[in-house]
Each structure stands twice: as C-alpha cells, then as structure tokens.
Amino acid sequence: MIECVTNYLPQFTELYEFPLCNSFGCTDYNACNYDPEANTDDGSCYNVDVTLNIEFNQLVGQSSSEFVSYQWYIMGNDLVELPGANSNIYVPLINGHYFLIITDTSGCQASSTVSYTHLRAHETGRNLVCRLVLEKK
C-alpha cells in the first residue's frame, strides 16, 4: 500500500490522494548546500564566508567554515592566479587589488577582495624583506 509519494506535478495535486513524503535536507535557496530534492529543512544549511585583513604588510584570509583550499589572485583586467599562493596568508610584492577564493570540504566557495597599497615605489623584493624584518622587531 502506498503511504506517500516522493514527487508529483503541482498542477495535478487534486488528482493525488497521497501526501508528499518527507525528503530531508537544506531547503534554503541561498545556502551553499541547498538540496533541490529536499522538501523538509533539516537544519543543515550553511554558507561559506571569508574576510580579508591587512596585518603587518601581509594579507590574511579568515573564515568560520572548514575549508580545504585557498587561492590568491591579483586583479587587473583579468584575475591572475598567483602560483603557490595557496595558504590563508599572502605577502604582496606589489601594490594592487587582491582576490582570495576559499573552498570548503563540500566544494562550496566564497571570495573577497582587498586593496593593498602599503609598498613604497622604490621597494624591490629584496628591500621589502629587509624592511619587514626591521619593522617586526
């Protein structure tokens, strides 16, 4: 005997005598883990967030979510991936607009941008390292 149905066409609801079965999951369209098959929210909905700060001449990305990867980019006309820049901290070598994407264990992503203008025009990579060491003391 059928007790409930898993789906139906809404325009034909008057033809069905059986209630819709509960399908648990995240029903929030804006959540990272939205489940289009769910019709009953199970409280599992979440979003990935990221904030960027400038701390002692370095960019620091933070998130309240569990994540598996970071990737930094510099923004010009296009996003340019910064090879090897895959931790939550990045030390910029030039002024510019930086972009961070974090990806959590479920594949959900969040991103944020920050403008970095703390380098003086005459600094090179070598001078920058010297200045950072001196400023840290």
Coordinates of C-alpha atoms in Angstrom, one line a residue:
M1 CA 0.0 0.0 0.0
I2 CA 1.3 3.5 -0.9
E3 CA 1.5 5.8 2.1
C4 CA 3.1 8.8 0.4
V5 CA 4.7 9.9 -2.9
T6 CA 8.2 11.3 -3.4
N7 CA 7.2 13.8 -6.1
Y8 CA 4.2 15.0 -8.2
L9 CA 3.4 17.7 -10.6
P10 CA 1.9 20.6 -8.6
Q11 CA -0.8 21.3 -11.3
F12 CA -2.2 17.9 -10.7
T13 CA -2.3 17.9 -6.8
E14 CA -6.1 17.4 -6.8
L15 CA -5.6 14.0 -8.5
Y16 CA -3.5 12.6 -5.8
E17 CA -4.8 11.1 -2.6
F18 CA -1.4 10.5 -1.0
P19 CA 0.7 13.1 0.9
L20 CA 4.2 14.0 -0.2
C21 CA 6.9 12.0 1.6
N22 CA 9.4 14.0 3.7
S23 CA 12.7 14.4 2.0
F24 CA 15.1 16.0 4.5
G25 CA 17.9 18.4 3.6
C26 CA 18.8 22.1 3.2
T27 CA 15.8 24.0 1.7
D28 CA 17.4 27.5 1.7
Y29 CA 18.0 28.5 -1.9
N30 CA 20.8 30.9 -0.8
A31 CA 22.7 28.3 1.2
C32 CA 25.8 26.7 -0.1
N33 CA 24.5 23.2 0.4
Y34 CA 21.0 23.8 -1.0
D35 CA 19.3 20.5 -1.9
P36 CA 16.6 20.9 -4.6
E37 CA 15.2 17.5 -3.8
A38 CA 14.5 18.4 -0.1
N39 CA 11.1 19.4 1.0
T40 CA 11.7 19.4 4.7
D41 CA 14.6 21.5 6.2
D42 CA 16.8 19.5 8.5
G43 CA 18.9 22.4 9.8
S44 CA 22.0 21.6 7.9
C45 CA 22.0 24.8 5.7
Y46 CA 25.2 26.8 5.8
N47 CA 27.2 29.4 3.9
V48 CA 30.9 29.9 3.4
D49 CA 32.2 33.3 4.5
V50 CA 35.6 34.9 4.1
T51 CA 37.1 38.1 5.5
L52 CA 40.4 39.7 4.4
N53 CA 42.6 41.8 6.7
I54 CA 46.0 43.5 6.3
E55 CA 48.2 42.6 9.2
F56 CA 51.9 43.6 9.3
N57 CA 52.3 44.0 5.5
Q58 CA 50.6 40.7 4.7
L59 CA 47.1 39.8 3.6
V60 CA 45.3 37.4 5.9
G61 CA 42.1 35.5 4.9
Q62 CA 39.8 34.1 7.6
S63 CA 36.7 32.1 7.6
S64 CA 34.4 30.5 10.1
S65 CA 33.9 27.5 7.8
E66 CA 36.0 24.4 7.5
F67 CA 37.9 24.7 4.2
V68 CA 40.4 22.7 2.2
S69 CA 41.9 25.2 -0.1
Y70 CA 42.9 28.8 -0.6
Q71 CA 43.9 30.5 -3.8
W72 CA 45.1 34.1 -4.1
Y73 CA 44.8 36.2 -7.3
I74 CA 45.8 39.7 -8.3
M75 CA 43.2 41.7 -10.2
G76 CA 44.0 43.7 -13.3
N77 CA 41.9 43.5 -16.5
D78 CA 41.6 39.8 -15.6
L79 CA 42.1 37.7 -12.5
V80 CA 45.7 36.3 -12.5
E81 CA 46.3 33.3 -10.3
L82 CA 49.3 33.7 -8.0
P83 CA 51.2 30.4 -8.3
G84 CA 52.0 28.8 -4.9
A85 CA 49.8 31.4 -3.1
N86 CA 47.5 28.8 -1.5
S87 CA 47.5 29.5 2.2
N88 CA 45.5 31.9 4.2
I89 CA 48.4 34.4 4.3
Y90 CA 50.0 36.1 1.4
V91 CA 52.8 38.7 1.4
P92 CA 52.3 41.0 -1.6
L93 CA 55.3 42.1 -3.6
I94 CA 53.4 44.9 -5.5
N95 CA 50.5 47.2 -4.7
G96 CA 47.2 46.2 -6.2
H97 CA 43.8 44.6 -5.7
Y98 CA 44.0 41.0 -4.4
F99 CA 41.3 38.4 -4.5
L100 CA 41.0 35.3 -2.4
I101 CA 38.9 32.2 -3.1
I102 CA 38.4 29.6 -0.4
T103 CA 36.8 26.2 -1.0
D104 CA 35.3 24.1 1.8
T105 CA 35.2 20.3 2.1
S106 CA 31.9 20.2 0.2
G107 CA 33.2 22.2 -2.7
C108 CA 31.4 25.4 -1.7
Q109 CA 33.3 28.6 -2.4
A110 CA 33.5 32.1 -1.0
S111 CA 35.6 35.0 -2.1
S112 CA 36.7 38.5 -1.1
T113 CA 38.9 41.3 -2.3
V114 CA 41.2 43.8 -0.7
S115 CA 43.3 46.7 -2.0
Y116 CA 46.9 46.7 -0.9
T117 CA 48.8 50.0 -1.1
H118 CA 51.5 49.7 1.6
L119 CA 54.6 49.3 -0.6
R120 CA 56.7 52.4 -1.4
A121 CA 57.5 52.9 -5.1
H122 CA 61.3 52.3 -4.6
E123 CA 61.0 49.0 -2.8
T124 CA 62.1 45.8 -4.5
G125 CA 61.5 42.3 -3.3
R126 CA 64.9 42.3 -1.5
N127 CA 64.3 45.7 0.1
L128 CA 60.8 44.6 1.2
V129 CA 62.2 41.6 3.0
C130 CA 64.7 43.8 4.8
R131 CA 62.0 46.3 5.7
L132 CA 59.7 43.6 7.0
V133 CA 62.4 42.1 9.2
L134 CA 63.3 45.6 10.7
E135 CA 59.6 46.5 11.2
K136 CA 58.9 43.3 13.0
K137 CA 61.4 44.0 15.8

